């Protein structure tokens, strides 16, 4: 699971960068935002189990 | 046994609760900062004081009436103080059915909608829906949420979805045959209506090839579930949810209770009288629910008014989520008739398990002078004669008395006299006014 979580974080950074780079291109920016939506879900379904909440 | 998300679905309870508590605190902070309702509701509460799972009880309940109030004359239209995001980010409108009063308008962002769909994927996957299934949804979905959720979640699972709106029941039977659909989602009532229509067309419902079906929109007593299974020769599953909370629990292949979709939802089952303590396994509790990741419409400790029996967190399927063993009904549905507690679900169970000849029924409670009267209107299978229908009515009256401790007048109606329902059936009509 740790490796999966690392990959999700990498994807998030990359999608954020893509969104910034495409600030003048609606189509690319929107698709980057959609990737970020699914990254929100991916993070939600791979929660980190802390000892203390 | 297969899981949709083996990681979260098999986590030990302690870890699940830890995660849910962490999500709950995040949601509290988010809602306090972004929702007018919770800015107001949580103003005397310091979130730092919520230190342990037990502290969740310090947060007040949210009631449906409050949701309505915060939408009346509060900007931005039409969501008012319930909105948790910039209105520019709302991507779809849904609303509650308005069964208990003015409908609540529910905003979904693309993110919140996808979160809902992900939760629903668990429900469909638990019910055995797989890419091999061609899923027929026999409704025009309109502004109501359940079948949109079913549609998108089935798509996400890899099923092929056939939207069955804008057809009458006969047209839907023909579409199922034409496309060889092998799975369905529908209200239990309507799944039985489709079967009845097939019979009237000279088609055995078993020959339709439906392998599995998921109930939505209405309670599904065990007797009705088994009747649908026998009628179609399929496996029938249940789930529970609402527009405000999303679908939050579903039935697995073991068909023993409904698994809460954790950690998407924090579900509390609280003692009906005090609403202060969690009930023990096997006891009856009011369902209080918090969807933990939906930001467009934050709802915290929503008192659903639904009553369920708490089940164990163990199951032969291997999931570790808590289970609701039986949804008993709404607190409002359980009423007193002539001083006796009465639940319409008891009559539904009785008819579906013992009277397969009854194709439709309606319960009407009236008050004459000071006496409450129950009239049970029934329609028998059209093929049966008058004498046989009268015999069934007599037996039904006797069984009703034994099951409910209340006598009733049974009236045999001609075929087609009683209303048929696609969505939520309204078979219980209490005409006594306030009592």
Short mmCIF file of C-alpha atoms in Angstrom, two decimals:
data_model
loop_
_atom_site.label_atom_id
_atom_site.label_comp_id
_atom_site.label_asym_id
_atom_site.label_seq_id
_atom_site.Cartn_x
_atom_site.Cartn_y
_atom_site.Cartn_z
CA UNK A 1 0.00 0.00 0.00
CA UNK A 2 2.90 2.40 0.70
CA UNK A 3 4.04 2.20 -2.89
CA UNK A 4 0.49 2.89 -4.11
CA UNK A 5 0.23 5.92 -1.85
CA UNK A 6 3.58 7.26 -3.10
CA UNK A 7 2.40 6.90 -6.68
CA UNK A 8 -0.83 8.78 -5.85
CA UNK A 9 1.19 11.66 -4.38
CA UNK A 10 3.38 11.75 -7.49
CA UNK A 11 0.32 11.85 -9.72
CA UNK A 12 -1.16 14.66 -7.66
CA UNK A 13 1.95 16.79 -8.02
CA UNK A 14 1.99 16.11 -11.72
CA UNK A 15 -1.72 16.95 -12.19
CA UNK A 16 -1.30 20.20 -10.22
CA UNK A 17 1.63 21.13 -12.46
CA UNK A 18 -0.36 20.29 -15.58
CA UNK A 19 -3.23 22.47 -14.36
CA UNK A 20 -0.86 25.41 -13.83
CA UNK A 21 0.83 24.95 -17.20
CA UNK A 22 -2.56 24.87 -18.94
CA UNK A 23 -4.01 27.98 -17.34
CA UNK A 24 -4.72 29.41 -20.81
CA UNK A 25 -6.14 26.20 -22.26
CA UNK A 26 -9.65 25.36 -21.00
CA UNK A 27 -9.67 21.80 -22.30
CA UNK A 28 -6.36 20.74 -20.80
CA UNK A 29 -6.98 22.60 -17.53
CA UNK A 30 -10.43 20.99 -17.10
CA UNK A 31 -9.08 17.51 -17.75
CA UNK A 32 -6.29 18.12 -15.24
CA UNK A 33 -8.95 19.16 -12.71
CA UNK A 34 -10.83 15.95 -13.40
CA UNK A 35 -7.66 13.95 -12.74
CA UNK A 36 -7.38 15.83 -9.43
CA UNK A 37 -10.97 14.86 -8.58
CA UNK A 38 -10.10 11.20 -8.96
CA UNK A 39 -6.93 11.74 -6.95
CA UNK A 40 -9.13 13.06 -4.13
CA UNK A 41 -11.08 9.78 -4.31
CA UNK A 42 -7.88 7.73 -4.51
CA UNK A 43 -6.54 9.39 -1.39
CA UNK A 44 -9.88 8.86 0.37
CA UNK A 45 -9.89 5.13 -0.36
CA UNK A 46 -6.27 4.60 0.66
CA UNK A 47 -6.32 6.22 4.08
CA UNK A 48 -3.29 6.31 6.28
CA UNK A 49 -3.89 4.55 9.54
CA UNK A 50 -2.47 6.74 12.30
CA UNK A 51 -2.04 5.58 15.86
CA UNK A 52 -3.69 8.80 17.01
CA UNK A 53 -6.28 10.53 14.94
CA UNK B 1 -14.59 -13.85 -1.74
CA UNK B 2 -13.93 -10.77 -3.84
CA UNK B 3 -13.91 -7.18 -2.68
CA UNK B 4 -14.19 -3.88 -4.47
CA UNK B 5 -11.52 -2.39 -2.20
CA UNK B 6 -9.82 -5.21 -0.26
CA UNK B 7 -7.73 -2.66 1.65
CA UNK B 8 -10.56 -0.75 3.35
CA UNK B 9 -13.13 -3.56 3.40
CA UNK B 10 -10.99 -5.84 5.57
CA UNK B 11 -9.33 -3.34 7.91
CA UNK B 12 -9.60 -4.21 11.60
CA UNK B 13 -12.38 -2.28 13.39
CA UNK B 14 -9.99 -0.24 15.50
CA UNK B 15 -8.20 1.04 12.41
CA UNK B 16 -11.45 1.79 10.62
CA UNK B 17 -12.73 3.80 13.56
CA UNK B 18 -9.43 5.65 13.75
CA UNK B 19 -9.71 6.62 10.08
CA UNK B 20 -13.36 7.61 10.40
CA UNK B 21 -12.60 9.78 13.42
CA UNK B 22 -9.83 11.51 11.50
CA UNK B 23 -12.16 12.07 8.50
CA UNK B 24 -14.90 13.28 10.85
CA UNK B 25 -12.63 15.94 12.33
CA UNK B 26 -11.53 17.09 8.87
CA UNK B 27 -15.16 17.39 7.85
CA UNK B 28 -16.04 19.38 10.97
CA UNK B 29 -13.31 21.92 10.19
CA UNK B 30 -14.31 22.05 6.56
CA UNK B 31 -18.03 22.47 7.26
CA UNK B 32 -17.47 25.14 9.90
CA UNK B 33 -15.42 27.14 7.40
CA UNK B 34 -17.59 26.62 4.32
CA UNK B 35 -21.24 25.92 5.16
CA UNK B 36 -23.54 28.61 6.58
CA UNK B 37 -25.54 25.94 8.39
CA UNK B 38 -22.49 24.59 10.22
CA UNK B 39 -20.90 28.00 10.81
CA UNK B 40 -24.03 28.64 12.84
CA UNK B 41 -24.49 25.18 14.31
CA UNK B 42 -20.90 24.69 15.44
CA UNK B 43 -20.21 28.24 16.63
CA UNK B 44 -19.93 27.30 20.31
CA UNK B 45 -17.81 24.24 19.60
CA UNK B 46 -14.03 24.20 19.57
CA UNK B 47 -13.03 21.38 17.24
CA UNK B 48 -9.84 20.89 19.26
CA UNK B 49 -12.08 19.63 22.07
CA UNK B 50 -13.11 16.66 19.91
CA UNK B 51 -10.20 14.51 21.00
CA UNK B 52 -11.54 10.97 21.04
CA UNK B 53 -14.16 8.94 19.22
CA UNK B 54 -16.59 9.31 22.14
CA UNK B 55 -16.44 13.13 21.77
CA UNK B 56 -18.36 12.84 18.50
CA UNK B 57 -21.47 12.81 20.69
CA UNK B 58 -20.74 16.44 21.61
CA UNK B 59 -21.65 17.49 18.07
CA UNK B 60 -25.38 18.22 17.71
CA UNK B 61 -27.58 16.19 15.36
CA UNK B 62 -28.74 17.60 12.05
CA UNK B 63 -32.43 17.18 11.27
CA UNK B 64 -34.22 17.24 7.95
CA UNK B 65 -36.34 20.20 9.10
CA UNK B 66 -33.13 22.22 9.57
CA UNK B 67 -32.04 21.44 6.03
CA UNK B 68 -35.36 22.77 4.77
CA UNK B 69 -35.13 25.88 6.95
CA UNK B 70 -31.63 26.71 5.72
CA UNK B 71 -32.83 26.62 2.13
CA UNK B 72 -35.76 28.96 2.61
CA UNK B 73 -34.92 32.54 1.66
CA UNK B 74 -31.19 31.94 2.15
CA UNK B 75 -28.79 32.74 -0.67
CA UNK B 76 -27.40 31.34 -2.92
CA UNK B 77 -30.57 30.06 -4.57
CA UNK B 78 -31.63 27.23 -4.51
CA UNK B 79 -29.21 25.59 -2.05
CA UNK B 80 -29.06 28.31 0.59
CA UNK B 81 -26.98 27.70 3.67
CA UNK B 82 -26.37 24.03 2.92
CA UNK B 83 -23.87 24.67 0.15
CA UNK B 84 -20.28 23.79 1.06
CA UNK B 85 -18.56 25.00 -2.12
CA UNK B 86 -18.64 27.95 -4.51
CA UNK B 87 -21.90 27.68 -6.46
CA UNK B 88 -19.88 27.94 -9.68
CA UNK B 89 -18.54 24.46 -8.91
CA UNK B 90 -21.96 22.80 -8.63
CA UNK B 91 -22.25 20.39 -11.53
CA UNK B 92 -25.58 18.67 -10.90
CA UNK B 93 -28.87 19.22 -9.15
CA UNK B 94 -30.77 16.55 -7.25
CA UNK B 95 -33.63 16.72 -4.79
CA UNK B 96 -35.32 14.58 -2.19
CA UNK B 97 -38.66 13.04 -3.07
CA UNK B 98 -40.60 15.29 -0.70
CA UNK B 99 -42.37 12.31 0.91
CA UNK B 100 -42.29 14.00 4.32
CA UNK B 101 -42.64 17.66 3.25
CA UNK B 102 -40.94 20.26 1.08
CA UNK B 103 -38.12 18.67 -0.95
CA UNK B 104 -34.50 19.44 -0.07
CA UNK B 105 -32.34 20.57 -3.01
CA UNK B 106 -28.97 18.85 -3.09
CA UNK B 107 -25.94 20.33 -4.88
CA UNK B 108 -23.26 18.01 -6.21
CA UNK B 109 -19.88 19.08 -7.50
CA UNK B 110 -18.07 16.79 -9.93
CA UNK B 111 -15.89 15.70 -7.00
CA UNK B 112 -18.79 15.00 -4.64
CA UNK B 113 -20.65 13.13 -7.33
CA UNK B 114 -17.66 10.91 -8.03
CA UNK B 115 -17.29 10.30 -4.30
CA UNK B 116 -20.94 9.16 -4.18
CA UNK B 117 -20.39 6.90 -7.17
CA UNK B 118 -17.35 5.31 -5.58
CA UNK B 119 -19.39 4.55 -2.49
CA UNK B 120 -22.14 3.03 -4.65
CA UNK B 121 -19.59 0.87 -6.45
CA UNK B 122 -19.12 -0.95 -3.13
CA UNK B 123 -22.88 -1.58 -2.93
CA UNK B 124 -23.17 -2.96 -6.45
CA UNK B 125 -19.99 -5.01 -6.19
CA UNK B 126 -21.14 -6.55 -2.89
CA UNK B 127 -24.38 -7.49 -4.67
CA UNK B 128 -22.37 -9.35 -7.29
CA UNK B 129 -22.71 -6.89 -10.20
CA UNK B 130 -19.84 -7.49 -12.59
CA UNK B 131 -18.75 -6.48 -16.12
CA UNK B 132 -20.67 -9.44 -17.57
CA UNK B 133 -23.95 -7.83 -16.52
CA UNK B 134 -26.20 -5.82 -18.80
CA UNK B 135 -28.06 -3.76 -16.19
CA UNK B 136 -31.56 -2.56 -16.97
CA UNK B 137 -32.76 0.45 -14.98
CA UNK B 138 -36.54 0.59 -15.43
CA UNK B 139 -37.10 4.28 -14.62
CA UNK B 140 -36.95 7.80 -15.93
CA UNK B 141 -34.44 9.05 -13.36
CA UNK B 142 -35.62 12.66 -13.33
CA UNK B 143 -34.16 14.73 -10.45
CA UNK B 144 -34.03 11.81 -8.02
CA UNK B 145 -30.66 10.48 -7.12
CA UNK B 146 -30.76 6.70 -6.58
CA UNK B 147 -30.93 5.51 -10.18
CA UNK B 148 -28.39 8.07 -11.36
CA UNK B 149 -26.04 6.65 -8.74
CA UNK B 150 -26.82 3.10 -9.82
CA UNK B 151 -26.27 4.07 -13.45
CA UNK B 152 -22.86 5.68 -12.99
CA UNK B 153 -21.62 3.14 -10.45
CA UNK B 154 -22.59 0.22 -12.70
CA UNK B 155 -20.76 1.94 -15.56
CA UNK B 156 -17.69 2.41 -13.36
CA UNK B 157 -17.75 -1.29 -12.40
CA UNK B 158 -17.66 -2.12 -16.08
CA UNK B 159 -21.27 -3.24 -16.49
CA UNK B 160 -23.27 -2.24 -19.53
CA UNK B 161 -26.13 0.04 -18.49
CA UNK B 162 -29.48 0.26 -20.26
CA UNK B 163 -31.53 3.29 -19.18
CA UNK B 164 -35.15 2.18 -19.22
CA UNK B 165 -36.99 5.49 -18.91
CA UNK B 166 -39.80 6.73 -21.18
CA UNK B 167 -41.30 3.26 -21.58
CA UNK B 168 -44.39 1.77 -20.01
CA UNK B 169 -44.11 -1.49 -18.08
CA UNK B 170 -44.93 -3.62 -21.12
CA UNK B 171 -42.30 -1.75 -23.14
CA UNK B 172 -39.78 -2.45 -20.38
CA UNK B 173 -40.54 -6.18 -20.40
CA UNK B 174 -40.00 -6.15 -24.17
CA UNK B 175 -36.72 -4.22 -23.79
CA UNK B 176 -35.40 -6.73 -21.24
CA UNK B 177 -36.18 -9.53 -23.69
CA UNK B 178 -34.84 -7.66 -26.73
CA UNK B 179 -31.48 -6.83 -25.09
CA UNK B 180 -31.20 -9.95 -22.91
CA UNK B 181 -30.62 -7.76 -19.85
CA UNK B 182 -29.44 -9.94 -16.99
CA UNK B 183 -29.49 -7.56 -14.01
CA UNK B 184 -31.82 -4.86 -12.70
CA UNK B 185 -32.14 -2.19 -10.05
CA UNK B 186 -35.59 -1.11 -8.98
CA UNK B 187 -38.04 -0.53 -6.18
CA UNK B 188 -39.18 -3.91 -4.89
CA UNK B 189 -42.75 -2.97 -5.75
CA UNK B 190 -41.91 -2.18 -9.32
CA UNK B 191 -39.83 -5.32 -9.82
CA UNK B 192 -42.93 -7.28 -8.81
CA UNK B 193 -45.08 -5.14 -11.13
CA UNK B 194 -42.77 -5.91 -14.06
CA UNK B 195 -43.08 -9.62 -13.29
CA UNK B 196 -46.86 -9.33 -13.12
CA UNK B 197 -46.92 -7.51 -16.46
CA UNK B 198 -44.75 -10.24 -17.99
CA UNK B 199 -47.22 -12.87 -16.76
CA UNK B 200 -50.11 -10.93 -18.30
CA UNK B 201 -48.15 -10.96 -21.59
CA UNK B 202 -47.89 -14.74 -21.33
CA UNK B 203 -44.20 -14.62 -20.36
CA UNK B 204 -42.78 -16.48 -17.38
CA UNK B 205 -40.61 -13.91 -15.47
CA UNK B 206 -38.09 -16.71 -14.85
CA UNK B 207 -37.49 -16.89 -18.59
CA UNK B 208 -36.37 -13.22 -18.72
CA UNK B 209 -32.88 -14.24 -17.63
CA UNK B 210 -32.48 -11.76 -14.76
CA UNK B 211 -29.60 -13.11 -12.64
CA UNK B 212 -29.53 -10.48 -9.95
CA UNK B 213 -31.35 -7.39 -8.83
CA UNK B 214 -30.84 -4.61 -6.34
CA UNK B 215 -33.69 -2.97 -4.46
CA UNK B 216 -33.84 0.78 -3.95
CA UNK B 217 -36.22 3.44 -2.72
CA UNK B 218 -38.35 1.26 -0.44
CA UNK B 219 -37.84 -1.09 2.48
CA UNK B 220 -37.26 -4.66 1.39
CA UNK B 221 -38.65 -7.09 3.97
CA UNK B 222 -37.12 -10.56 3.81
CA UNK B 223 -40.40 -12.07 2.57
CA UNK B 224 -40.53 -9.60 -0.35
CA UNK B 225 -36.86 -10.23 -1.15
CA UNK B 226 -37.46 -13.98 -1.29
CA UNK B 227 -40.61 -13.50 -3.35
CA UNK B 228 -38.69 -11.51 -5.97
CA UNK B 229 -35.97 -14.19 -6.01
CA UNK B 230 -38.58 -16.92 -6.54
CA UNK B 231 -40.46 -14.88 -9.16
CA UNK B 232 -37.43 -14.21 -11.37
CA UNK B 233 -35.24 -17.12 -10.22
CA UNK B 234 -32.59 -14.49 -9.44
CA UNK B 235 -30.59 -13.26 -6.45
CA UNK B 236 -32.12 -10.17 -4.89
CA UNK B 237 -30.11 -7.73 -2.78
CA UNK B 238 -30.98 -4.75 -0.66
CA UNK B 239 -29.30 -1.44 0.08
CA UNK B 240 -30.15 1.64 2.08
CA UNK B 241 -29.47 5.29 1.44
CA UNK B 242 -31.07 8.64 0.95
CA UNK B 243 -30.54 11.73 -1.15
CA UNK B 244 -29.08 13.63 1.80
CA UNK B 245 -26.70 10.90 2.91
CA UNK B 246 -25.96 8.82 -0.26
CA UNK B 247 -26.33 5.03 -0.40
CA UNK B 248 -24.49 3.96 2.73
CA UNK B 249 -25.03 0.22 3.22
CA UNK B 250 -25.55 -2.83 1.05
CA UNK B 251 -26.06 -6.57 1.15
CA UNK B 252 -23.27 -9.03 0.31
CA UNK B 253 -23.59 -12.54 -1.13
CA UNK B 254 -24.23 -13.92 2.37
CA UNK B 255 -27.52 -11.95 2.35
CA UNK B 256 -27.49 -11.48 6.09
CA UNK B 257 -27.89 -7.81 6.83
CA UNK B 258 -26.43 -4.71 5.17
CA UNK B 259 -22.75 -3.76 5.38
CA UNK B 260 -22.09 -0.09 6.03
CA UNK B 261 -19.74 1.30 3.40
CA UNK B 262 -16.82 2.24 5.63
CA UNK B 263 -14.89 4.51 5.88
CA UNK B 264 -17.14 6.55 3.58
CA UNK B 265 -19.72 6.88 6.31
CA UNK B 266 -19.72 7.16 10.04
CA UNK B 267 -22.90 5.45 11.14
CA UNK B 268 -24.14 5.57 14.71
CA UNK B 269 -27.05 3.45 15.93
CA UNK B 270 -28.49 5.22 18.92
CA UNK B 271 -30.96 4.27 21.58
CA UNK B 272 -34.39 5.34 20.31
CA UNK B 273 -35.55 7.02 23.51
CA UNK B 274 -32.49 8.96 24.62
CA UNK B 275 -30.48 9.26 21.38
CA UNK B 276 -27.42 9.38 23.58
CA UNK B 277 -25.88 5.95 23.63
CA UNK B 278 -24.88 3.41 21.01
CA UNK B 279 -27.08 0.31 21.12
CA UNK B 280 -25.63 -3.18 21.51
CA UNK B 281 -25.62 -5.87 18.84
CA UNK B 282 -29.15 -7.21 18.31
CA UNK B 283 -30.80 -4.05 19.62
CA UNK B 284 -32.92 -1.51 17.83
CA UNK B 285 -31.37 1.91 17.16
CA UNK B 286 -31.99 5.12 15.24
CA UNK B 287 -29.55 5.55 12.35
CA UNK B 288 -27.45 8.71 12.60
CA UNK B 289 -25.09 9.17 9.70
CA UNK B 290 -22.23 11.38 8.55
CA UNK B 291 -20.99 11.11 4.94
CA UNK B 292 -17.28 11.71 5.51
CA UNK B 293 -15.95 12.92 2.17
CA UNK B 294 -18.66 14.94 0.50
CA UNK B 295 -17.78 18.62 0.52
CA UNK B 296 -20.45 20.14 -1.74
CA UNK B 297 -23.18 19.43 0.82
CA UNK B 298 -21.70 18.65 4.23
CA UNK B 299 -24.13 16.85 6.53
CA UNK B 300 -22.96 15.97 10.02
CA UNK B 301 -24.71 13.52 12.36
CA UNK B 302 -27.85 13.45 10.25
CA UNK B 303 -30.69 11.88 12.19
CA UNK B 304 -32.38 9.77 9.51
CA UNK B 305 -35.33 8.77 11.69
CA UNK B 306 -34.83 5.24 10.34
CA UNK B 307 -34.74 2.43 12.84
CA UNK B 308 -32.53 -0.63 12.37
CA UNK B 309 -31.26 -3.61 14.32
CA UNK B 310 -27.52 -3.46 14.93
CA UNK B 311 -25.62 -6.43 13.58
CA UNK B 312 -22.10 -7.75 14.13
CA UNK B 313 -18.93 -6.58 12.40
CA UNK B 314 -18.14 -10.10 11.31
CA UNK B 315 -19.49 -11.78 8.23
CA UNK B 316 -18.76 -14.93 6.29
CA UNK B 317 -17.79 -12.69 3.35
CA UNK B 318 -14.76 -11.43 5.31
CA UNK B 319 -15.73 -7.75 5.41
CA UNK B 320 -15.13 -6.03 8.74
CA UNK B 321 -17.65 -3.23 8.36
CA UNK B 322 -20.54 -2.92 10.77
CA UNK B 323 -23.83 -4.42 9.68
CA UNK B 324 -27.44 -3.39 9.98
CA UNK B 325 -29.37 -6.63 10.36
CA UNK B 326 -32.81 -5.32 9.57
CA UNK B 327 -34.21 -1.95 8.64
CA UNK B 328 -37.35 -1.88 10.74
CA UNK B 329 -38.76 1.31 9.22
CA UNK B 330 -39.04 4.98 9.97
CA UNK B 331 -39.72 6.17 13.49
CA UNK B 332 -42.74 8.00 11.99
CA UNK B 333 -44.11 4.79 10.43
CA UNK B 334 -44.49 3.08 13.74
CA UNK B 335 -47.77 4.40 15.03
CA UNK B 336 -50.31 3.53 17.67
CA UNK B 337 -53.63 2.18 16.55
CA UNK B 338 -56.17 1.58 19.30
CA UNK B 339 -53.27 1.77 21.75
CA UNK B 340 -51.29 -0.97 19.97
CA UNK B 341 -47.91 -0.26 18.33
CA UNK B 342 -48.28 -0.95 14.63
CA UNK B 343 -45.72 -1.13 11.81
CA UNK B 344 -46.97 -1.38 8.20
CA UNK B 345 -43.94 -3.54 7.51
CA UNK B 346 -45.56 -6.38 9.47
CA UNK B 347 -48.42 -6.43 6.96
CA UNK B 348 -46.02 -6.27 4.01
CA UNK B 349 -44.15 -9.27 5.45
CA UNK B 350 -47.40 -11.16 6.00
CA UNK B 351 -48.73 -10.59 2.49
CA UNK B 352 -45.46 -11.28 0.68
CA UNK B 353 -44.74 -14.46 2.63
CA UNK B 354 -48.20 -16.05 2.94
CA UNK B 355 -50.39 -14.62 0.19
CA UNK B 356 -48.72 -14.94 -3.24
CA UNK B 357 -52.21 -14.60 -4.80
CA UNK B 358 -52.45 -10.95 -3.65
CA UNK B 359 -50.99 -8.73 -6.35
CA UNK B 360 -51.55 -5.33 -4.71
CA UNK B 361 -52.83 -3.97 -1.42
CA UNK B 362 -53.36 -0.78 0.54
CA UNK B 363 -53.80 -0.14 4.26
CA UNK B 364 -56.03 2.73 5.32
CA UNK B 365 -56.46 3.85 8.90
CA UNK B 366 -59.39 6.12 9.71
CA UNK B 367 -61.01 7.38 12.89
CA UNK B 368 -64.74 7.09 13.40
CA UNK B 369 -65.87 8.87 16.58
CA UNK B 370 -63.09 7.80 18.90
CA UNK B 371 -62.40 4.41 17.31
CA UNK B 372 -59.50 3.76 14.93
CA UNK B 373 -60.44 1.53 11.99
CA UNK B 374 -58.10 -0.37 9.66
CA UNK B 375 -59.25 -1.20 6.16
CA UNK B 376 -57.05 -3.53 4.15
CA UNK B 377 -57.90 -3.22 0.46
CA UNK B 378 -56.56 -6.09 -1.62
CA UNK B 379 -56.47 -7.16 -5.24
CA UNK B 380 -56.17 -10.86 -5.95
CA UNK B 381 -54.74 -12.42 -9.09
CA UNK B 382 -57.26 -11.73 -11.88
CA UNK B 383 -57.38 -15.42 -12.79
CA UNK B 384 -58.95 -16.33 -9.44
CA UNK B 385 -62.70 -16.22 -9.13
CA UNK B 386 -64.78 -14.14 -6.70
CA UNK B 387 -65.22 -17.00 -4.27
CA UNK B 388 -61.53 -17.74 -4.07
CA UNK B 389 -60.74 -14.02 -3.55
CA UNK B 390 -63.30 -13.87 -0.72
CA UNK B 391 -61.72 -16.92 0.88
CA UNK B 392 -58.26 -15.27 0.70
CA UNK B 393 -59.69 -12.07 2.21
CA UNK B 394 -61.15 -14.01 5.14
CA UNK B 395 -57.84 -15.77 5.79
CA UNK B 396 -55.92 -12.49 5.47
CA UNK B 397 -58.16 -10.85 8.08
CA UNK B 398 -57.51 -13.70 10.50
CA UNK B 399 -53.77 -13.70 9.94
CA UNK B 400 -53.64 -9.89 10.28
CA UNK B 401 -55.30 -10.15 13.69
CA UNK B 402 -52.79 -12.78 14.83
CA UNK B 403 -49.75 -10.89 13.50
CA UNK B 404 -50.66 -7.38 14.68
CA UNK B 405 -53.13 -7.89 17.53
CA UNK B 406 -55.48 -5.63 15.59
CA UNK B 407 -58.58 -6.57 13.65
CA UNK B 408 -59.20 -5.07 10.24
CA UNK B 409 -61.82 -5.01 7.52
CA UNK B 410 -60.55 -6.66 4.33
CA UNK B 411 -62.08 -5.37 1.10
CA UNK B 412 -61.59 -7.20 -2.20
CA UNK B 413 -61.06 -4.67 -5.00
CA UNK B 414 -61.48 -5.38 -8.72
CA UNK B 415 -58.36 -5.94 -10.78
CA UNK B 416 -56.48 -2.67 -11.46
CA UNK B 417 -58.41 -0.62 -8.86
CA UNK B 418 -55.43 0.04 -6.60
CA UNK B 419 -52.60 2.36 -7.62
CA UNK B 420 -49.38 0.88 -9.00
CA UNK B 421 -46.06 2.50 -8.09
CA UNK B 422 -42.80 2.89 -10.01
CA UNK B 423 -40.93 4.64 -7.25
CA UNK B 424 -41.77 4.85 -3.56
CA UNK B 425 -44.98 2.96 -2.90
CA UNK B 426 -47.48 4.61 -0.54
CA UNK B 427 -49.50 1.64 0.65
CA UNK B 428 -50.06 2.90 4.18
CA UNK B 429 -52.49 5.79 4.49
CA UNK B 430 -53.15 7.15 7.95
CA UNK B 431 -56.19 9.40 7.56
CA UNK B 432 -56.63 10.16 11.27
CA UNK B 433 -54.84 13.52 11.18
CA UNK B 434 -52.71 14.33 14.22
CA UNK B 435 -52.98 11.73 16.94
#
